[in-house]
CSV table of C-alpha atoms and ligand atoms in Angstrom, one decimal:
chain,number,residue,atom,x,y,z
A,1,MET,CA,24.0,60.6,162.9
A,2,ARG,CA,20.9,59.1,164.2
A,3,ILE,CA,18.3,57.3,162.1
A,4,GLU,CA,14.7,57.5,163.5
A,5,GLN,CA,11.1,56.9,162.6
A,6,TYR,CA,9.6,59.2,160.0
A,7,LYS,CA,8.3,62.3,161.7
A,8,GLU,CA,7.7,65.2,159.2
A,9,LYS,CA,10.2,67.2,161.3
A,10,GLY,CA,12.9,69.3,159.6
A,11,LEU,CA,13.7,69.1,155.9
A,12,LYS,CA,11.9,66.8,153.5
A,13,PHE,CA,13.7,64.7,150.9
A,14,ASP,CA,12.0,63.1,147.9
A,15,PHE,CA,13.2,61.4,144.7
A,16,GLY,CA,12.8,63.4,141.5
A,17,LYS,CA,14.5,66.0,139.4
A,18,GLU,CA,17.6,66.9,141.5
A,19,GLY,CA,17.5,70.1,143.5
A,20,PHE,CA,15.8,72.2,146.1
A,21,ARG,CA,12.2,73.2,145.4
A,22,ASN,CA,9.2,74.2,147.6
A,23,GLY,CA,11.1,73.3,150.8
A,24,ILE,CA,11.8,69.8,149.5
A,25,TYR,CA,15.2,68.6,148.6
A,26,PHE,CA,14.9,66.2,145.6
A,27,LEU,CA,17.5,63.5,145.1
A,28,LYS,CA,17.8,61.9,141.7
A,29,GLU,CA,16.1,58.5,141.7
A,30,PRO,CA,18.9,55.9,142.1
A,31,LEU,CA,19.4,53.7,139.1
A,32,SER,CA,21.9,51.3,140.7
A,33,VAL,CA,23.0,50.1,144.1
A,34,GLU,CA,26.1,52.3,144.0
A,35,ASP,CA,23.8,55.2,143.0
A,36,ALA,CA,21.6,54.6,146.1
A,37,ARG,CA,24.8,54.6,148.2
A,38,ARG,CA,25.7,58.0,146.8
A,39,LYS,CA,22.2,59.4,147.4
A,40,GLY,CA,22.5,58.4,151.1
A,41,ALA,CA,25.8,60.3,151.2
A,42,GLU,CA,24.1,63.3,149.4
A,43,ALA,CA,21.3,63.4,152.0
A,44,ILE,CA,23.8,63.6,154.8
A,45,SER,CA,25.8,66.2,153.1
A,46,VAL,CA,22.7,68.3,152.5
A,47,LEU,CA,21.6,68.0,156.1
A,48,LYS,CA,25.1,69.1,157.3
A,49,LYS,CA,25.4,72.0,154.7
A,50,LEU,CA,21.9,73.4,155.0
A,51,LYS,CA,22.2,73.3,158.7
A,52,ALA,CA,18.7,71.8,158.7
A,53,GLY,CA,20.1,69.1,160.9
A,54,GLU,CA,17.1,66.9,160.5
A,55,GLY,CA,15.4,65.5,157.5
A,56,ASN,CA,12.7,63.0,156.4
A,57,ILE,CA,12.9,60.5,153.6
A,58,LYS,CA,10.5,57.8,152.3
A,59,LEU,CA,12.4,54.8,151.1
A,60,ALA,CA,9.4,52.5,150.5
A,61,GLY,CA,9.8,52.7,146.7
A,62,LEU,CA,13.3,51.4,146.7
A,63,SER,CA,14.3,47.7,146.4
A,64,ALA,CA,15.7,46.0,149.5
A,65,GLU,CA,19.3,46.2,148.3
A,66,MET,CA,18.9,49.9,147.4
A,67,LYS,CA,17.6,50.7,150.9
A,68,GLU,CA,20.6,49.0,152.4
A,69,ALA,CA,22.9,50.8,150.1
A,70,PHE,CA,21.2,54.2,150.9
A,71,PHE,CA,21.8,53.6,154.6
A,72,GLU,CA,25.3,52.4,154.0
A,73,GLY,CA,26.1,55.5,152.0
A,74,ALA,CA,24.6,57.8,154.6
A,75,ILE,CA,26.6,56.1,157.4
A,76,LEU,CA,29.9,56.0,155.5
A,77,ALA,CA,29.5,59.7,154.6
A,78,ASP,CA,28.9,60.7,158.2
A,79,TYR,CA,32.4,59.5,159.2
A,80,THR,CA,34.9,62.0,160.6
A,81,PHE,CA,38.2,61.4,162.3
A,82,ASP,CA,38.2,63.7,165.3
A,83,LYS,CA,40.0,61.7,167.9
A,84,TYR,CA,42.5,64.6,168.3
A,85,ARG,CA,40.2,67.5,167.6
A,86,LYS,CA,38.9,69.6,170.4
A,87,LYS,CA,36.6,71.8,168.3
A,88,GLU,CA,33.1,70.3,168.0
A,89,GLU,CA,31.5,72.8,165.7
A,90,GLU,CA,31.6,70.8,162.5
A,91,SER,CA,30.7,67.4,163.9
A,92,ARG,CA,27.1,68.3,164.8
A,93,GLU,CA,24.8,65.4,164.8
A,94,VAL,CA,22.2,65.1,162.1
A,95,VAL,CA,19.0,63.1,162.2
A,96,LEU,CA,17.5,61.2,159.3
A,97,TYR,CA,13.8,60.2,159.7
A,98,VAL,CA,12.9,57.2,157.6
A,99,ASP,CA,9.7,55.3,156.9
A,100,GLU,CA,11.4,51.9,156.7
A,101,ARG,CA,14.4,50.3,158.3
A,102,GLU,CA,15.0,47.4,156.0
A,103,GLY,CA,18.7,46.9,155.5
A,104,LEU,CA,19.6,49.3,158.3
A,105,ASP,CA,21.1,46.6,160.5
A,106,THR,CA,23.4,45.3,157.9
A,107,ALA,CA,24.4,48.8,156.9
A,108,LEU,CA,25.2,49.6,160.5
A,109,LYS,CA,27.4,46.6,160.8
A,110,ILE,CA,29.3,47.4,157.6
A,111,GLY,CA,29.6,51.0,158.9
A,112,GLU,CA,31.1,49.8,162.2
A,113,VAL,CA,33.7,47.7,160.3
A,114,VAL,CA,34.6,50.5,157.9
A,115,TYR,CA,34.9,53.1,160.8
A,116,PHE,CA,37.1,50.7,162.7
A,117,VAL,CA,39.4,50.3,159.6
A,118,ARG,CA,39.4,54.1,158.9
A,119,ASP,CA,40.2,55.0,162.5
A,120,ILE,CA,43.3,52.7,162.5
A,121,ILE,CA,44.5,54.1,159.2
A,122,ASN,CA,44.0,57.8,160.2
A,123,ASP,CA,45.5,57.5,163.7
A,124,SER,CA,48.8,59.1,164.4
A,125,PRO,CA,51.8,56.9,163.4
A,126,GLU,CA,53.0,57.5,167.0
A,127,ASN,CA,50.1,55.4,168.1
A,128,ILE,CA,50.0,52.8,165.4
A,129,ASN,CA,53.1,50.8,165.2
A,130,PRO,CA,53.7,47.0,164.7
A,131,GLU,CA,53.2,46.3,168.4
A,132,SER,CA,50.2,48.5,169.0
A,133,PHE,CA,48.5,47.2,165.8
A,134,SER,CA,49.0,43.7,167.1
A,135,GLU,CA,47.4,44.7,170.4
A,136,ILE,CA,44.3,46.0,168.5
A,137,ALA,CA,44.2,42.6,166.7
A,138,LYS,CA,44.4,40.7,169.9
A,139,SER,CA,41.4,42.6,171.3
A,140,LEU,CA,39.1,41.3,168.5
A,141,LYS,CA,36.7,38.5,169.4
A,142,GLY,CA,35.4,36.0,166.9
A,143,VAL,CA,38.9,35.0,165.5
A,144,ASP,CA,42.0,33.3,166.9
A,145,VAL,CA,44.8,35.8,166.9
A,146,PHE,CA,48.5,35.0,166.9
A,147,VAL,CA,51.2,37.6,167.0
A,148,GLY,CA,54.7,36.6,165.8
A,149,ASP,CA,57.5,38.6,167.4
A,150,GLU,CA,61.0,39.1,166.1
A,151,LYS,CA,62.1,35.6,167.2
A,152,TRP,CA,59.2,34.1,165.5
A,153,LEU,CA,59.8,36.1,162.3
A,154,LYS,CA,63.4,34.9,162.3
A,155,GLU,CA,62.5,31.3,162.8
A,156,ASN,CA,59.9,31.5,160.0
A,157,GLY,CA,62.1,33.3,157.5
A,158,PHE,CA,60.2,36.6,157.4
A,159,ASN,CA,63.5,38.1,156.3
A,160,GLY,CA,62.0,40.8,154.2
A,161,THR,CA,59.9,42.1,157.1
A,162,ILE,CA,62.9,42.0,159.4
A,163,ALA,CA,65.1,43.9,156.9
A,164,VAL,CA,62.5,46.6,156.4
A,165,GLY,CA,61.9,47.0,160.2
A,166,LYS,CA,65.6,47.2,161.1
A,167,GLY,CA,65.8,51.0,161.0
A,168,SER,CA,63.1,51.6,163.5
A,169,SER,CA,63.2,51.4,167.3
A,170,LYS,CA,59.8,49.7,167.0
A,171,PRO,CA,60.4,46.1,166.1
A,172,PRO,CA,58.5,44.3,163.3
A,173,ARG,CA,55.7,41.8,163.9
A,174,VAL,CA,53.3,39.6,162.0
A,175,VAL,CA,49.6,39.2,163.0
A,176,ILE,CA,47.9,36.0,161.9
A,177,TYR,CA,44.2,35.4,162.6
A,178,ARG,CA,42.1,32.4,161.8
A,179,TYR,CA,38.4,31.8,161.3
A,180,LYS,CA,36.7,28.5,160.5
A,181,PRO,CA,32.9,28.1,159.9
A,182,ASP,CA,31.2,24.7,160.3
A,183,LYS,CA,31.3,23.5,156.7
A,184,PRO,CA,33.8,25.8,154.9
A,185,ALA,CA,33.3,26.2,151.2
A,186,GLY,CA,37.0,26.6,150.8
A,187,LYS,CA,40.0,28.3,152.4
A,188,ILE,CA,41.1,31.8,151.7
A,189,VAL,CA,44.3,33.6,152.9
A,190,LEU,CA,44.1,37.4,153.1
A,191,VAL,CA,47.4,39.3,153.2
A,192,GLY,CA,47.7,43.0,154.0
A,193,LYS,CA,50.7,45.3,153.8
A,194,GLY,CA,51.3,46.8,157.2
A,195,VAL,CA,54.0,49.5,156.9
A,196,THR,CA,53.0,51.7,159.8
A,197,PHE,CA,55.1,54.5,158.5
A,198,ASP,CA,56.9,54.6,155.2
A,199,SER,CA,59.6,57.3,155.2
A,200,GLY,CA,61.3,55.5,152.3
A,201,GLY,CA,64.1,54.4,154.6
A,202,LEU,CA,67.6,55.5,153.4
A,203,HIS,CA,66.1,56.2,150.1
A,204,LEU,CA,64.2,58.9,152.0
A,205,LYS,CA,61.1,60.2,150.4
A,206,PRO,CA,60.9,64.0,149.5
A,207,ALA,CA,58.6,66.1,151.7
A,208,LYS,CA,55.6,66.0,149.4
A,209,SER,CA,55.6,62.2,149.1
A,210,ILE,CA,56.2,61.4,152.7
A,211,LYS,CA,53.0,63.1,153.7
A,212,GLY,CA,50.3,60.5,154.3
A,213,MET,CA,52.7,57.6,154.7
A,214,HIS,CA,51.2,56.7,158.1
A,215,MET,CA,48.4,55.2,155.9
A,216,ASP,CA,50.8,52.7,154.4
A,217,MET,CA,49.2,50.0,156.5
A,218,SER,CA,45.8,50.4,154.8
A,219,GLY,CA,46.0,46.9,153.4
A,220,ALA,CA,46.7,45.4,156.8
A,221,ALA,CA,43.9,47.5,158.3
A,222,ALA,CA,41.4,46.2,155.6
A,223,VAL,CA,42.4,42.6,156.3
A,224,LEU,CA,42.0,43.2,160.1
A,225,GLY,CA,38.6,44.7,159.2
A,226,ILE,CA,37.5,41.2,158.1
A,227,ALA,CA,38.4,39.9,161.6
A,228,LYS,CA,36.2,42.7,163.0
A,229,ALA,CA,33.4,41.8,160.5
A,230,ILE,CA,33.5,38.2,161.7
A,231,GLU,CA,32.3,39.5,165.1
A,232,HIS,CA,28.9,40.2,163.5
A,233,MET,CA,28.8,38.3,160.2
A,234,LYS,CA,29.1,34.7,159.1
A,235,PHE,CA,31.3,33.8,156.2
A,236,LYS,CA,31.2,30.6,154.3
A,237,TYR,CA,35.0,30.3,153.8
A,238,GLU,CA,37.7,29.4,156.2
A,239,ILE,CA,39.8,32.6,156.5
A,240,VAL,CA,43.4,33.2,157.5
A,241,GLY,CA,44.6,36.8,157.7
A,242,ILE,CA,48.3,37.5,157.6
A,243,MET,CA,49.5,41.1,158.3
A,244,PRO,CA,53.3,41.6,158.2
A,245,LEU,CA,54.1,44.9,160.1
A,246,ALA,CA,57.1,47.1,160.1
A,247,GLU,CA,58.1,50.7,160.2
A,248,ASN,CA,60.4,51.9,157.3
A,249,LEU,CA,62.8,54.5,158.8
A,250,PRO,CA,66.4,55.7,158.1
A,251,SER,CA,68.9,55.1,160.9
A,252,SER,CA,72.3,53.6,161.5
A,253,LYS,CA,70.5,50.3,161.8
A,254,SER,CA,68.5,50.5,158.6
A,255,TYR,CA,68.7,48.0,155.8
A,256,LYS,CA,70.7,49.5,152.9
A,257,PRO,CA,70.6,49.7,149.2
A,258,SER,CA,72.8,46.8,147.9
A,259,ASP,CA,71.9,44.6,150.9
A,260,VAL,CA,71.0,41.1,149.8
A,261,VAL,CA,68.2,39.4,151.7
A,262,GLU,CA,67.5,35.7,151.5
A,263,MET,CA,63.8,35.0,151.5
A,264,ALA,CA,62.1,31.9,153.0
A,265,ASN,CA,61.7,30.2,149.6
A,266,GLY,CA,65.4,30.4,149.0
A,267,LYS,CA,65.4,33.3,146.6
A,268,THR,CA,67.8,36.1,147.2
A,269,VAL,CA,66.7,39.8,146.8
A,270,GLU,CA,69.1,42.6,146.1
A,271,VAL,CA,67.7,45.8,147.8
A,272,ASP,CA,67.8,48.2,144.9
A,273,ASN,CA,65.6,50.8,146.6
A,274,THR,CA,64.7,50.8,150.3
A,275,ASP,CA,61.5,52.6,149.4
A,276,ALA,CA,60.3,49.5,147.6
A,277,GLU,CA,59.7,48.0,151.0
A,278,GLY,CA,56.2,46.8,150.8
A,279,ARG,CA,56.9,44.0,148.4
A,280,LEU,CA,59.5,42.6,150.8
A,281,LEU,CA,57.0,42.2,153.6
A,282,LEU,CA,54.4,40.9,151.2
A,283,ALA,CA,56.8,38.3,149.8
A,284,ASP,CA,57.3,36.9,153.2
A,285,ALA,CA,53.6,36.6,153.8
A,286,LEU,CA,52.9,35.2,150.4
A,287,ILE,CA,55.5,32.4,150.9
A,288,TYR,CA,54.0,31.7,154.3
A,289,SER,CA,50.4,31.7,152.9
A,290,GLU,CA,51.1,28.7,150.7
A,291,LYS,CA,51.9,26.6,153.7
A,292,GLU,CA,48.2,26.9,154.6
A,293,ASN,CA,47.2,25.0,151.4
A,294,PRO,CA,44.6,27.7,150.5
A,295,ASP,CA,42.3,27.7,147.6
A,296,LEU,CA,42.9,31.4,147.0
A,297,VAL,CA,45.3,34.0,148.3
A,298,VAL,CA,44.3,37.7,148.1
A,299,ASP,CA,46.7,40.5,149.0
A,300,LEU,CA,45.9,44.2,149.5
A,301,ALA,CA,48.7,46.7,149.6
A,302,THR,CA,49.3,50.5,149.1
A,303,LEU,CA,52.2,49.3,147.0
A,304,THR,CA,53.1,51.8,144.3
A,305,GLY,CA,52.7,55.4,143.4
A,306,ALA,CA,52.6,54.1,139.8
A,307,ALA,CA,49.2,52.5,140.4
A,308,VAL,CA,47.9,56.0,141.3
A,309,VAL,CA,49.4,57.5,138.2
A,310,ALA,CA,47.9,54.7,136.0
A,311,LEU,CA,44.4,54.6,137.5
A,312,GLY,CA,44.0,57.7,139.7
A,313,GLU,CA,42.7,57.9,143.2
A,314,LEU,CA,39.4,56.0,142.8
A,315,VAL,CA,40.4,52.7,141.3
A,316,ALA,CA,42.7,49.9,142.6
A,317,ALA,CA,44.9,47.9,140.3
A,318,LEU,CA,43.9,44.2,140.2
A,319,TYR,CA,46.2,41.4,139.2
A,320,SER,CA,45.1,37.9,138.8
A,321,ARG,CA,46.5,34.7,137.1
A,322,GLU,CA,43.0,33.3,136.7
A,323,GLU,CA,40.3,34.9,134.5
A,324,GLU,CA,37.5,33.6,136.9
A,325,ASP,CA,39.0,35.2,140.0
A,326,ALA,CA,39.4,38.5,138.2
A,327,ARG,CA,35.8,38.3,137.1
A,328,GLU,CA,34.5,37.6,140.6
A,329,PHE,CA,36.4,40.5,142.1
A,330,GLU,CA,35.1,42.7,139.3
A,331,MET,CA,31.6,41.7,140.2
A,332,ALA,CA,32.1,42.4,143.9
A,333,SER,CA,33.7,45.7,142.8
A,334,LYS,CA,30.7,46.9,140.8
A,335,ARG,CA,28.4,45.9,143.7
A,336,THR,CA,30.3,47.7,146.4
A,337,GLY,CA,31.5,50.8,144.5
A,338,GLU,CA,35.1,49.9,145.5
A,339,TYR,CA,36.4,50.0,142.0
A,340,VAL,CA,39.1,47.7,140.6
A,341,TRP,CA,40.6,47.5,137.1
A,342,ARG,CA,42.5,44.5,135.9
A,343,MET,CA,46.2,45.1,134.9
A,344,PRO,CA,48.4,42.7,133.1
A,345,LEU,CA,51.1,40.5,134.7
A,346,PHE,CA,53.2,41.1,131.6
A,347,GLU,CA,56.1,38.6,132.0
A,348,ASP,CA,58.5,40.4,129.7
A,349,TYR,CA,58.9,43.2,132.2
A,350,LYS,CA,60.6,40.7,134.6
A,351,GLU,CA,63.8,41.5,132.7
A,352,GLU,CA,63.8,44.8,134.6
A,353,LEU,CA,64.0,43.0,137.9
A,354,LYS,CA,67.2,41.1,137.0
A,355,SER,CA,70.0,41.5,139.4
A,356,LYS,CA,73.7,41.0,138.9
A,357,ARG,CA,74.3,40.2,142.5
A,358,ALA,CA,71.2,38.2,143.5
A,359,ASP,CA,68.3,36.2,142.0
A,360,ILE,CA,66.1,39.3,141.7
A,361,LYS,CA,66.1,43.0,142.8
A,362,ASN,CA,63.2,44.8,144.5
A,363,ALA,CA,62.8,47.6,142.0
A,364,GLY,CA,63.3,48.1,138.2
A,365,TYR,CA,64.8,51.0,136.4
A,366,GLY,CA,62.9,54.3,136.3
A,367,ARG,CA,59.2,54.7,137.0
A,368,SER,CA,57.5,53.1,134.0
A,369,GLY,CA,55.2,50.2,134.6
A,370,GLY,CA,55.9,50.4,138.4
A,371,SER,CA,52.7,48.8,139.6
A,372,ILE,CA,53.2,45.9,137.1
A,373,MET,CA,56.8,45.5,138.2
A,374,ALA,CA,55.8,45.3,141.8
A,375,ALA,CA,53.2,42.7,141.0
A,376,LEU,CA,55.7,40.6,139.0
A,377,PHE,CA,58.1,40.8,141.9
A,378,LEU,CA,55.4,39.4,144.2
A,379,GLY,CA,54.6,36.7,141.7
A,380,GLU,CA,58.1,35.3,142.3
A,381,PHE,CA,57.1,34.4,145.9
A,382,ILE,CA,53.8,32.6,145.3
A,383,GLU,CA,53.2,29.7,143.0
A,384,LEU,CA,49.5,29.2,143.5
A,385,GLU,CA,47.5,30.0,140.4
A,386,ARG,CA,44.6,31.4,142.4
A,387,TRP,CA,46.3,34.6,143.6
A,388,VAL,CA,44.7,38.0,143.5
A,389,HIS,CA,46.9,41.1,144.1
A,390,LEU,CA,45.2,44.5,144.7
A,391,ASP,CA,47.4,47.6,144.6
A,392,ILE,CA,45.2,50.0,146.5
A,393,ALA,CA,47.7,52.9,146.7
A,394,GLY,CA,45.1,55.2,145.1
A,395,PRO,CA,41.7,54.5,146.7
A,396,ALA,CA,43.1,53.7,150.2
A,397,MET,CA,43.8,57.3,150.9
A,398,LEU,CA,42.1,60.2,149.2
A,399,SER,CA,43.3,63.8,148.8
A,400,LYS,CA,39.7,65.0,148.8
A,401,PRO,CA,36.3,63.5,149.8
A,402,PHE,CA,34.3,61.6,147.2
A,403,TYR,CA,30.6,60.9,148.0
A,404,TYR,CA,30.8,58.6,151.0
A,405,MET,CA,34.6,58.3,151.0
A,406,PRO,CA,36.3,60.8,153.3
A,407,GLU,CA,39.6,62.6,152.8
A,408,GLY,CA,42.4,60.5,154.2
A,409,GLY,CA,42.0,56.8,155.0
A,410,THR,CA,38.9,55.4,153.3
A,411,GLY,CA,39.0,51.7,154.5
A,412,PHE,CA,39.0,50.7,150.8
A,413,GLY,CA,39.0,47.0,150.3
A,414,VAL,CA,37.2,45.8,153.3
A,415,ARG,CA,33.7,46.1,151.7
A,416,LEU,CA,35.0,44.5,148.6
A,417,LEU,CA,36.3,41.6,150.6
A,418,ILE,CA,33.1,41.3,152.6
A,419,GLN,CA,31.1,41.2,149.4
A,420,TYR,CA,33.4,38.6,147.9
A,421,LEU,CA,33.6,36.4,151.0
A,422,ARG,CA,29.8,36.4,151.4
A,423,GLY,CA,29.7,35.0,147.9
A,424,GLU,CA,26.4,36.7,147.0
A,425,LYS,CA,26.1,37.5,143.4
B,1,BES,N1,54.0,53.1,150.1
B,1,BES,C1,54.6,53.4,148.8
B,1,BES,C2,53.6,53.5,147.7
B,1,BES,C3,52.6,54.6,147.7
B,1,BES,C4,52.8,55.8,147.1
B,1,BES,C5,51.4,54.5,148.4
B,1,BES,C6,51.8,56.8,147.1
B,1,BES,C7,50.4,55.5,148.4
B,1,BES,C8,50.6,56.6,147.8
B,1,BES,C9,55.6,52.4,148.4
B,1,BES,O1,56.3,51.7,149.5
B,1,BES,C10,56.7,53.0,147.6
B,1,BES,O2,57.3,53.9,148.1
B,1,BES,N2,56.8,52.6,146.3
B,1,BES,C11,57.7,53.2,145.5
B,1,BES,C12,58.4,52.1,144.7
B,1,BES,C13,59.6,52.5,143.9
B,1,BES,C14,60.7,52.9,144.8
B,1,BES,C15,60.0,51.3,143.0
B,1,BES,C16,57.0,54.2,144.5
B,1,BES,O3,55.9,53.9,144.2
B,1,BES,O4,57.6,55.2,144.2
B,2,MN,MN1,58.0,52.8,150.1
B,3,ZN,ZN1,55.2,51.7,151.3
């Protein structure tokens, strides 16, 4: 897509009662920032569908934030993943002629970051593995990047990550990046689940559920997206990103059900289900995060199918020990259209995670309350009150497009984090 100066060439858009009349396509007047984003997406989809290819719109009547949102929606909606496609027919370029460019620069930067995240998520799992993900991280400017190899993981007690990665010929890694502005307003650690393929391991997933599991690193990709954003944007917080990376595959070397793994905080975990692997990687990273003495730790993970059952594909499950943190994320959520809904850390369910052979096991009985159970498990590995856990299994990967969210990897979480980290209300 190109955005150019208003020209009266091609189709004309206007705001009014929705629909196509007298050669003009009317978009409903946006009532909120998210609405404006969706109108941007609608304009792009009309241009692509009607084969008009070019269209004009006057944005002068919109507020500054709505203009930015309109551009953002248009840019995000224009995304396609065609790295491996030879056919060009569908990806014809459309042109949007606009009277004003206010907010366009910011929208383009956000777009670049989200495209970066989506491209990593959607890529073939043959190309995205712990090592290659680390290489991408190392190519980013603006942050200091450290990659921990197997030796480092061992020395630092990342035993969950090591266990999960054992079945694969591609060894596990952890990527850690750091950013520090001049006078930081606080220190935030971001943790992202980086399972570059989740087959389930020896508890192999059935055919239907294994599909899409190359996107099980969406949390890590979103956290890496913040490092990408730092190339263009300033943040007021000191930020540390931690992305444990492993491939969960069955083989003669795989970790097994009934294995007991001792974690870096001394707690032992009985592996009840090798498909509950994400929480093992996250536990390592959460333990490690506290060594940084952060004010806040936020983790993002495509953690449970149960979160999708509970909230559907468009909403992430949010867990927080502090009312205020939940509130601030809810605000950032409303603003960005990356929806979260708070779920309870209902302690009584911990009973389900009791093990006879170790301090805790990595999965409870049955499927009920699965997202809560996973969150409670994670809570055993972080003491900090200010911890926010986002189970993004639903919105990280969509089965069909939704406004400016494409089918497949959406990049969910990165705009939410940017909004939160910028601290604008
Ligand atoms: N990566 C999956 C969760 C997932 C499912 C993400 C669907 C996106 C869409 C996770 O590792 C997993 O397999 N979780 C299990 C946990 C269970 C074994 C306790 C699940 O949700 O079934
Ligand atoms: Mn799994
Ligand atoms: Zn997983």
